[in-house]
Structure formats: structure tokens, C-alpha cells
CSV table of C-alpha atoms in Angstrom, one decimal:
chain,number,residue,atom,x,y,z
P,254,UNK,CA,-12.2,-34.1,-37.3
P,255,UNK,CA,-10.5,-37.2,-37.6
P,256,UNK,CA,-11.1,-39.9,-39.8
P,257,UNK,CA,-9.9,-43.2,-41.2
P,258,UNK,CA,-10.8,-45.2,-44.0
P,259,UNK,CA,-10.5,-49.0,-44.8
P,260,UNK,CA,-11.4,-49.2,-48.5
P,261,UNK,CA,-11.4,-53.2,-48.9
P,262,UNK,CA,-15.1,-54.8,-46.9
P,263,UNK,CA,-13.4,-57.9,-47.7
P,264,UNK,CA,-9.9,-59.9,-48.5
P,265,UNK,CA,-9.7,-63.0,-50.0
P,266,UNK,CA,-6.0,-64.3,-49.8
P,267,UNK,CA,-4.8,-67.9,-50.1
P,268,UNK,CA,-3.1,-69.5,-47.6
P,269,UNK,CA,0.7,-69.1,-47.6
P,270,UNK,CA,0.5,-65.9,-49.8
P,271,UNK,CA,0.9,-62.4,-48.5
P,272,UNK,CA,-1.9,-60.5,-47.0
P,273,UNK,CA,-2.3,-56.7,-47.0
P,274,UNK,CA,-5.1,-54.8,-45.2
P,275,UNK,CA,-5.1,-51.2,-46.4
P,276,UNK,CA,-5.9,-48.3,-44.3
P,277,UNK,CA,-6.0,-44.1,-44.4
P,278,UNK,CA,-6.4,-41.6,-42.2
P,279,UNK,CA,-7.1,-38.1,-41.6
P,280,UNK,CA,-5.8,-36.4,-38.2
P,281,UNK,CA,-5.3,-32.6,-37.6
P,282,UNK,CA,-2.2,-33.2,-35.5
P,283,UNK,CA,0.5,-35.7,-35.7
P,284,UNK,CA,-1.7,-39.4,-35.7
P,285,UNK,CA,-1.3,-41.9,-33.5
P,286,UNK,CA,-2.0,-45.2,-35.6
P,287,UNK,CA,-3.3,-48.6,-34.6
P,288,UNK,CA,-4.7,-52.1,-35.7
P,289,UNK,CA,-6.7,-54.4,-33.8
P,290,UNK,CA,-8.1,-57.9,-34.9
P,291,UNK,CA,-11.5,-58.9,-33.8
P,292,UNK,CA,-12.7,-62.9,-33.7
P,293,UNK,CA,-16.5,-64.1,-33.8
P,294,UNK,CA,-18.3,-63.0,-30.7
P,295,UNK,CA,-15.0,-61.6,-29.4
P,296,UNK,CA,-13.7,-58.3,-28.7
P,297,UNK,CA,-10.8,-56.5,-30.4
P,298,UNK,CA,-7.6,-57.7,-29.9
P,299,UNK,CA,-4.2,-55.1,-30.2
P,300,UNK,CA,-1.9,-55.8,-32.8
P,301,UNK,CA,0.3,-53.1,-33.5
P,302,UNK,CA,0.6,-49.5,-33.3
P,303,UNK,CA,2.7,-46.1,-34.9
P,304,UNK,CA,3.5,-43.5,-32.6
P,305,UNK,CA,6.5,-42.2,-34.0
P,306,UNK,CA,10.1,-43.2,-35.2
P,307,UNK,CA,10.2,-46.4,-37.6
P,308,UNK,CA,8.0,-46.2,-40.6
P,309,UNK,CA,7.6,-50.0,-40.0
P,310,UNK,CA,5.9,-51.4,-37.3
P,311,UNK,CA,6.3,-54.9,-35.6
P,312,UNK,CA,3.6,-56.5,-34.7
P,313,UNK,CA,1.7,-59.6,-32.8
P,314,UNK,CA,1.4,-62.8,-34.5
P,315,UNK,CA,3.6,-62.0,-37.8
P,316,UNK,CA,2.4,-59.1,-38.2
P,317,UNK,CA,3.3,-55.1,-39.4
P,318,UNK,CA,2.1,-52.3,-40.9
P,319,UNK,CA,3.7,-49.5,-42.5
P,320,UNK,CA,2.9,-45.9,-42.0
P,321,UNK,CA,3.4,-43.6,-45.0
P,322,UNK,CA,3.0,-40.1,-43.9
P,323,UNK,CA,3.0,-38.8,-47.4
P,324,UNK,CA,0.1,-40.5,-48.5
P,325,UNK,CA,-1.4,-40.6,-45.0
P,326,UNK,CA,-1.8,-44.6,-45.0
P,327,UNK,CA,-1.0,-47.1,-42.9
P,328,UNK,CA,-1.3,-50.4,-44.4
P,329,UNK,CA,-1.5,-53.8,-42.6
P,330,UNK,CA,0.5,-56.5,-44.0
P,331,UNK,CA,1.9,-60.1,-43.0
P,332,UNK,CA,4.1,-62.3,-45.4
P,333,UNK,CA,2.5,-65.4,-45.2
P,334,UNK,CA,-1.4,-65.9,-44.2
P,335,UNK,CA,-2.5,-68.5,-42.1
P,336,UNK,CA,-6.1,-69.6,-42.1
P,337,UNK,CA,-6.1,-69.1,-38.5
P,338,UNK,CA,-5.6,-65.2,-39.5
P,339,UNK,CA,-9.6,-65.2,-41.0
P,340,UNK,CA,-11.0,-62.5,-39.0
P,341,UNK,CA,-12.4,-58.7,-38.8
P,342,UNK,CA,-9.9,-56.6,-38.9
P,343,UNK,CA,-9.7,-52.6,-37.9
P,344,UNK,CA,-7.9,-49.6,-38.1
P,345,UNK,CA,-7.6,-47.0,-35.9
P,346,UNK,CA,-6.1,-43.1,-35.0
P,347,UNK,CA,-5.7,-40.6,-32.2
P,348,UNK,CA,-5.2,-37.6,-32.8
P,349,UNK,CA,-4.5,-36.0,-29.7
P,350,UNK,CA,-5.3,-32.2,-30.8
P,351,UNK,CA,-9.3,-34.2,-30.5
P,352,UNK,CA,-8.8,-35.5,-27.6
P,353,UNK,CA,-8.5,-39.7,-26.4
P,354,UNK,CA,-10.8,-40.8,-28.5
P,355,UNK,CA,-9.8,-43.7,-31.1
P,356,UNK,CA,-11.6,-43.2,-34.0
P,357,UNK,CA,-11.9,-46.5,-35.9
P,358,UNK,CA,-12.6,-47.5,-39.7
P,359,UNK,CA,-15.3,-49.6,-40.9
P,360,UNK,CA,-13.2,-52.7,-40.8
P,361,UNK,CA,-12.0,-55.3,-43.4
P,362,UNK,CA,-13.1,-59.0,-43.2
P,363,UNK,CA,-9.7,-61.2,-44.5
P,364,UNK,CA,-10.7,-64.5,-45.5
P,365,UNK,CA,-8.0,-66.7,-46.1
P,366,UNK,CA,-8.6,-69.8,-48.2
P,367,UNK,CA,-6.3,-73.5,-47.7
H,26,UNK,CA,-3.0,-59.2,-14.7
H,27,UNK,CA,-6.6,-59.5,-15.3
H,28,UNK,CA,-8.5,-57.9,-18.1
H,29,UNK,CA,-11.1,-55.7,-19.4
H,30,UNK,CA,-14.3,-57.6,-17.4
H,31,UNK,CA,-17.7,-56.8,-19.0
H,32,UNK,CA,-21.1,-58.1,-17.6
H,33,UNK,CA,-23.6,-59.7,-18.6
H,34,UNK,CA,-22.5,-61.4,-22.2
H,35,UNK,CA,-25.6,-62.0,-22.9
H,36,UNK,CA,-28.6,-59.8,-22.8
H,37,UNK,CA,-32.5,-59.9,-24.4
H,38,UNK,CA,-35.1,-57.1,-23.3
H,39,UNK,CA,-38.0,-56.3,-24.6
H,40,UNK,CA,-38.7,-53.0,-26.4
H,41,UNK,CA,-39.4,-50.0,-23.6
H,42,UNK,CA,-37.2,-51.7,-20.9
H,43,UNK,CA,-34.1,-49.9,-20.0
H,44,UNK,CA,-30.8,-52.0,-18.9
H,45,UNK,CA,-27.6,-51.7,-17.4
H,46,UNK,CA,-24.3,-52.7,-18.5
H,47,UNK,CA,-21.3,-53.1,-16.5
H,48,UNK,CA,-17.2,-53.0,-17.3
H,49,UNK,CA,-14.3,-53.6,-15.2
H,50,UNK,CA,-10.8,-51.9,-16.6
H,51,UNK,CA,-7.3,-53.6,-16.3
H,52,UNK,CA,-6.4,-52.6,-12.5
H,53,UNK,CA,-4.6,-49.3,-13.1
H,54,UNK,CA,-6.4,-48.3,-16.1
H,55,UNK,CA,-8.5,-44.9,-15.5
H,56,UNK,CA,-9.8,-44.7,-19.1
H,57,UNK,CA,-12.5,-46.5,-19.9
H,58,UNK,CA,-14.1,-46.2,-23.0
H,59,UNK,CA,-17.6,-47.8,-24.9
H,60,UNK,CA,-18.4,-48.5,-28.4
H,61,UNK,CA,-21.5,-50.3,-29.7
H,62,UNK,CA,-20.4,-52.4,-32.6
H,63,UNK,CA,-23.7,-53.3,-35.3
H,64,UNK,CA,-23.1,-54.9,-38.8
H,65,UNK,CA,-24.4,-52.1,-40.5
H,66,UNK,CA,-22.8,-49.7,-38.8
H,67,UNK,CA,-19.4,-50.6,-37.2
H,68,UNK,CA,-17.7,-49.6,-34.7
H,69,UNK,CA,-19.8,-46.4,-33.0
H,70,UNK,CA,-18.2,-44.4,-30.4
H,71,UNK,CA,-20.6,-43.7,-27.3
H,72,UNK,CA,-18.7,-41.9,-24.5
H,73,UNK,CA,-15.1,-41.8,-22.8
H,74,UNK,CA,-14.7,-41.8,-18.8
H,75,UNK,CA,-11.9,-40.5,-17.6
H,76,UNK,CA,-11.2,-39.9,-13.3
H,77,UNK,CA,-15.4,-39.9,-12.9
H,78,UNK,CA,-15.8,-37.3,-15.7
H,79,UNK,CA,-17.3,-37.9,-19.2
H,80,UNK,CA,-14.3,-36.5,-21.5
H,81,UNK,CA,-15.4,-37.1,-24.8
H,82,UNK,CA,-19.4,-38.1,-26.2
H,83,UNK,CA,-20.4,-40.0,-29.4
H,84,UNK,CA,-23.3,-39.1,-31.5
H,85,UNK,CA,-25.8,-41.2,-29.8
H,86,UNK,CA,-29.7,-39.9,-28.0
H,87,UNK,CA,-29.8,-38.9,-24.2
H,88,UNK,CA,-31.2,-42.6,-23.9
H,89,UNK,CA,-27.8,-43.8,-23.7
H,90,UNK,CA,-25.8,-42.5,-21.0
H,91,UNK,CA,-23.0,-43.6,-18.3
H,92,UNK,CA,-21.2,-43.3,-15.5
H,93,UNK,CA,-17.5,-44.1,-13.5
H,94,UNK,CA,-16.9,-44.9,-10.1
H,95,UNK,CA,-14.3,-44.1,-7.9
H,96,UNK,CA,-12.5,-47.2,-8.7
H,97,UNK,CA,-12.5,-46.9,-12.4
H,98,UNK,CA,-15.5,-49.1,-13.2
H,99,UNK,CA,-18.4,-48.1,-15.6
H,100,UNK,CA,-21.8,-48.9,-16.4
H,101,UNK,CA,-23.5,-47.5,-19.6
H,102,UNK,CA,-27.4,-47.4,-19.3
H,103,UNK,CA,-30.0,-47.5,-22.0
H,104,UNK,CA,-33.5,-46.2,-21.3
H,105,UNK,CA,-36.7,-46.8,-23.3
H,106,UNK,CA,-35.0,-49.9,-25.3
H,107,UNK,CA,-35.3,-49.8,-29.5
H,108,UNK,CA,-35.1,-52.3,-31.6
H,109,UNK,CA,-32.4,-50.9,-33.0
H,110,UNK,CA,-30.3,-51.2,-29.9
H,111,UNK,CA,-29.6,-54.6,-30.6
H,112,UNK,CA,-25.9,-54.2,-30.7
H,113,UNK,CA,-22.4,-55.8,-29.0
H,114,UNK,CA,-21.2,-53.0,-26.2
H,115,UNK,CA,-17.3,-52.7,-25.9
H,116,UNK,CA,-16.0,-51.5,-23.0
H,117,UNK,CA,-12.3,-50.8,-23.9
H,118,UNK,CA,-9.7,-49.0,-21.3
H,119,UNK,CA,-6.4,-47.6,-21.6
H,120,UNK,CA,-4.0,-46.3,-19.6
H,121,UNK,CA,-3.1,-42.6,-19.4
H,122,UNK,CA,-1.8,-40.9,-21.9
H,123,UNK,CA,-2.2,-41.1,-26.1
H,124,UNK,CA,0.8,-43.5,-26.6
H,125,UNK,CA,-1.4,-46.5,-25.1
H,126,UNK,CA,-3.9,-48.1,-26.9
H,127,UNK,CA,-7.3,-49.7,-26.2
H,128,UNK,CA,-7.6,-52.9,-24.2
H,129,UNK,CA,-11.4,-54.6,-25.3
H,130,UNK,CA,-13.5,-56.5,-23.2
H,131,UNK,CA,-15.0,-59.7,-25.1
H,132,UNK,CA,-18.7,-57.3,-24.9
H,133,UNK,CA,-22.0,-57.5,-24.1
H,134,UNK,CA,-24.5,-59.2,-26.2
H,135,UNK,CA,-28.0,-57.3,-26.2
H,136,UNK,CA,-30.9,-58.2,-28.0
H,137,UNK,CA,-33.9,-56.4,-27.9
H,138,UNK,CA,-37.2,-58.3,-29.0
């Protein structure tokens, strides 16, 4: 079954320094990687995904990730944090031998200080 | 282009009461998808609707179930209401095909007292 794991509950960054969000994944098949961002009362907002070719990923608002097949991660990283970027973040995979189903981690809560 | 629509926001029943939840997918969009989302718990997959038919099913009791209509929208349903229902329910769709992600609607607010 598929799974994915975000180890940190929380990240404290300061603003103007560089934020990473760390994330792994277990698929059967060849994985199908996302991250979405989710604001108070909101729901989860896209910003990036891997489904094959560059190991980096361009995202939405500043951000990428970087998917490392090896160590089956997929790490969530932007240069600079704003304090704007203060929010719930999650990872997720399809693994289509399972089906359509995004399976999502327990999300990370990045708190970034002025 | 309009997106994922879910009604009510808001929501309080009381324990025993059963309610209805409705989503609208992006026009186009025959995936729809819901998740209930609890602090302790996360995000928790419920079922996936794909063309009418229930494709995929979470872990959850027969009290939750949903449907899809011809048109793509869904409605989850919860019977005999638990405290512990008190939960946001996303309603996400996608388009077809494992390339596209999710698109979320802002949720459904229920409170059960």
C-alpha cells in the first residue's frame, strides 16, 4: 500500500531564510508526487507536482521540491520564506498500480517568524 | 473557470441526525473525490466517484456513504451523527487520468453537538 510520511509536525523558519518541508513516500509502482498548501478554514491549494523527467520541480509562489528516487523523498523547499508562507502544508502520491487515490501525509505546520 | 463548489460551509447537528453534503467539480472534471480532515487525524480518505461509480473506499463505517450524478456532482451522507464526526469534508476533483492532481473545495464545516 502506499504511504507517505512528513516527519517534521512543525517548522519554524525566520523570515528571509530558506525553508524546507521534508517528505517520503512509499509506492509499489512508479509515484506520482505532489504538495499542496492549506490556509486557516481553507481548502488545499496545488503547488507543485513530479510525474516524471526533472528531478526538480517548479512550483507556485517560489516554490520546488526535489524528488530523490534513491532515497524515495521528495522534499519541499523555497529559498527565501515569507511570512505570508505560514501555513499547513502536505504531501502527497499516486501510485497508479492502487488506483486514483492520493494518499496524503500528516502534514507540516511552517511557521515563519519576521 | 469556476471551481470545486462545496455546500453548506457551515454545518451544526445534533448527535443521531444524519446530513447531507454537497460538491460541485470544475466543469469537465469526472473525479470527484472526499476527505474528512480532523486535527488528530489528518487528512482521511472517504471514497472516490468516478462516471457514477464508487472506485476506490476509505476506511470509514457504512454510516458514511455517497453518491455521483450524471453531471459529475456528489453528495456524501452521514447517518446517525457522532460526536466524533465533527470534521472539515473536502470535496476535491480531478481530471482524468493520474498526471492531474486534486483541485479542493474550501470544505464543509460540521459540528456535531
Amino acid at each position: 500500500a502506499q504511504s507517505v510520511a512528513q516527519p517534521e509536525d512543525q517548522v519554524n523558519v525566520a523570515e528571509g531564510n530558506p525553508l524546507t518541508v521534508k517528505c517520503t513516500y512509499s509506492v509499489s509502482g512508479n509515484p506520482y508526487l505532489f504538495w499542496y498548501v492549506q490556509y486557516p478554514n481553507r481548502g488545499l491549494q496545488f503547488l507543485l507536482k513530479y510525474i516524471t523527467g526533472d528531478n526538480l520541480v517548479k512550483g507556485s509562489y517560489g516554490f520546488e521540491a526535489e524528488f530523490n528516487k534513491s532515497q524515495t523523498s521528495f522534499h519541499l523547499k523555497k529559498p527565501s520564506a515569507l511570512v505570508s508562507d505560514s501555513a499547513l502544508y502536505f504531501c502527497a502520491v499516486r501510485d497508479v498500480a492502487a488506483g486514483n487515490k492520493l494518499t496524503f501525509g500528516g502534514g507540516t505546520r511552517v511557521l515563519v517568524k519576521p | 473557470k469556476a471551481g470545486v463548489t462545496q455546500t453548506p460551509r457551515y454545518l451544526i447537528k445534533t448527535r443521531g441526525q444524519q446530513v447531507t453534503l454537497s460538491c460541485s467539480p470544475i466543469s469537465g472534471h469526472r473525479s470527484v473525490s472526499w476527505y474528512q480532515q480532523t486535527p488528530g487525524q489528518g487528512l482521511q480518505f472517504l471514497f472516490e466517484y468516478f462516471s457514477e461509480t464508487q472506485r476506490n473506499k476509505g476506511n470509514f463505517p457504512g454510516r458514511f456513504s455517497g453518491r455521483q450524478f450524471s453531471n459529475s456532482r456528489s453528495e456524501m451522507n452521514v447517518s446517525t451523527l457522532e460526536l466524533g464526526d465533527s470534521a472539515l469534508y473536502l470535496c476535491a476533483s480531478s481530471a482524468t487520468g493520474p498526471f492531474y492532481g486534486y483541485t479542493f473545495g474550501s470544505g464543509t464545516r460540521l459540528t456535531v453537538v
